[in-house]
N, CA and C atoms as an extended XYZ file, in Angstrom:
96
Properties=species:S:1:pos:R:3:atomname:S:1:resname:S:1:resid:I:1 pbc="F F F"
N         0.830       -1.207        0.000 N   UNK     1
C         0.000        0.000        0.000 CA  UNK     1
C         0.865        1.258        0.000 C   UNK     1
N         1.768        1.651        0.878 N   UNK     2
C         2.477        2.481        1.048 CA  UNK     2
C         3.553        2.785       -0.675 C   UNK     2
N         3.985        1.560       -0.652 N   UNK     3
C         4.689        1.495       -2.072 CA  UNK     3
C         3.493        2.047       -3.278 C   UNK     3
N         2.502        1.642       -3.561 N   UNK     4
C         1.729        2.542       -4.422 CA  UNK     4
C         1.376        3.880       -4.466 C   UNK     4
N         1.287        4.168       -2.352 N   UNK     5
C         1.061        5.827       -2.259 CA  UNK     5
C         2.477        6.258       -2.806 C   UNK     5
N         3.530        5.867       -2.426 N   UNK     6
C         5.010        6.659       -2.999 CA  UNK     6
C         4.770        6.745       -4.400 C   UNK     6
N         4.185        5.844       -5.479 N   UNK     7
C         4.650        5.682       -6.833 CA  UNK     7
C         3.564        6.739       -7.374 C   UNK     7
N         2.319        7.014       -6.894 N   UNK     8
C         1.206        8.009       -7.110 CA  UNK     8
C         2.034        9.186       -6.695 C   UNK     8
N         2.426        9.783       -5.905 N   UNK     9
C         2.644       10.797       -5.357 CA  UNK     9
C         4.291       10.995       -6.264 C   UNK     9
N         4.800       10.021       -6.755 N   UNK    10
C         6.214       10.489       -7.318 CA  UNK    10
C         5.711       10.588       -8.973 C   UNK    10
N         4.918       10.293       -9.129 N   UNK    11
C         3.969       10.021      -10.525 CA  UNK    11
C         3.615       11.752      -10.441 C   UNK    11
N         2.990       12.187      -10.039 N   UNK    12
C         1.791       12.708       -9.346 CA  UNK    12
C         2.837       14.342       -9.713 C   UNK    12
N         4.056       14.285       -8.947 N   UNK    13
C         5.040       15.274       -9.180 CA  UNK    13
C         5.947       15.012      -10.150 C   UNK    13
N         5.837       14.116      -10.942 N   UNK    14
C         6.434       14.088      -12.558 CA  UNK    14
C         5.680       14.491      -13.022 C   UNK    14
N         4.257       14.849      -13.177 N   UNK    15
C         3.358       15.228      -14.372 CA  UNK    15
C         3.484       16.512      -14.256 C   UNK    15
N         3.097       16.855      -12.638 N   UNK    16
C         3.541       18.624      -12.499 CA  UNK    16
C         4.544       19.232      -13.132 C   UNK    16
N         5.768       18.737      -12.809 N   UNK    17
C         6.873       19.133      -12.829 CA  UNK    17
C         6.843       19.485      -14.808 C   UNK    17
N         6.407       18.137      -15.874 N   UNK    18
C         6.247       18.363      -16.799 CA  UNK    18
C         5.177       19.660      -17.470 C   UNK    18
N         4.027       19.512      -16.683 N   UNK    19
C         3.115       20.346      -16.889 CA  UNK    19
C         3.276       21.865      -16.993 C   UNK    19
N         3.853       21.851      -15.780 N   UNK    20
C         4.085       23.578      -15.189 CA  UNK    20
C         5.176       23.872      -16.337 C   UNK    20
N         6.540       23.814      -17.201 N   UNK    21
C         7.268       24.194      -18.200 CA  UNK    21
C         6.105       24.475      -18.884 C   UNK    21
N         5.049       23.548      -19.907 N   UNK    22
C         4.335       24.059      -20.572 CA  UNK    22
C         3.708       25.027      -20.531 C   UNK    22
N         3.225       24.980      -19.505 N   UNK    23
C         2.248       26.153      -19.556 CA  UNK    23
C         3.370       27.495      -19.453 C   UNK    23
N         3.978       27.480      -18.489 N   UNK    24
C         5.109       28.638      -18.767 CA  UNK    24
C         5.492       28.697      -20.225 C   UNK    24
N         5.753       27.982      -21.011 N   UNK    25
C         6.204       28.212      -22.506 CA  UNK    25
C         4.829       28.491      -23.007 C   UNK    25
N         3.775       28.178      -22.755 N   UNK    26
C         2.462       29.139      -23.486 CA  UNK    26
C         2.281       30.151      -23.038 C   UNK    26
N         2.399       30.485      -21.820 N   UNK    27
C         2.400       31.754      -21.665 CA  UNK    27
C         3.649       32.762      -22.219 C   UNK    27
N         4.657       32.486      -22.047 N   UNK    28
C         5.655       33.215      -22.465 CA  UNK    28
C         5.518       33.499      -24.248 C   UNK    28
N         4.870       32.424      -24.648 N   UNK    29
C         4.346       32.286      -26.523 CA  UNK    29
C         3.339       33.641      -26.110 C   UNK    29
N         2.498       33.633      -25.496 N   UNK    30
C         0.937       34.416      -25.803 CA  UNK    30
C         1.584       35.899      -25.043 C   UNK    30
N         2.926       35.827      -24.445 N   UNK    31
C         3.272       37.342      -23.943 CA  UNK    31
C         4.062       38.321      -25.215 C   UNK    31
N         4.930       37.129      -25.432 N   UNK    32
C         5.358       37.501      -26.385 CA  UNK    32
C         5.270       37.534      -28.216 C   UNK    32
């Protein structure tokens, strides 16, 4: 159980981590 909460939650902050660049590069596209 614990081993799945770690792999969700390390999952969980890989998608962020991917996510959040994008959107910073769309925004920085739609500023500039």
């Amino acid at each position: 159980m614990h081993g799945a909460i770690r792999a969700k939650k390390i999952g969980g902050n890989a998608g962020y981590s991917t996510a959040i660049p994008r959107s910073l590069t769309k925004l920085r596209s739609y500023t500039t």
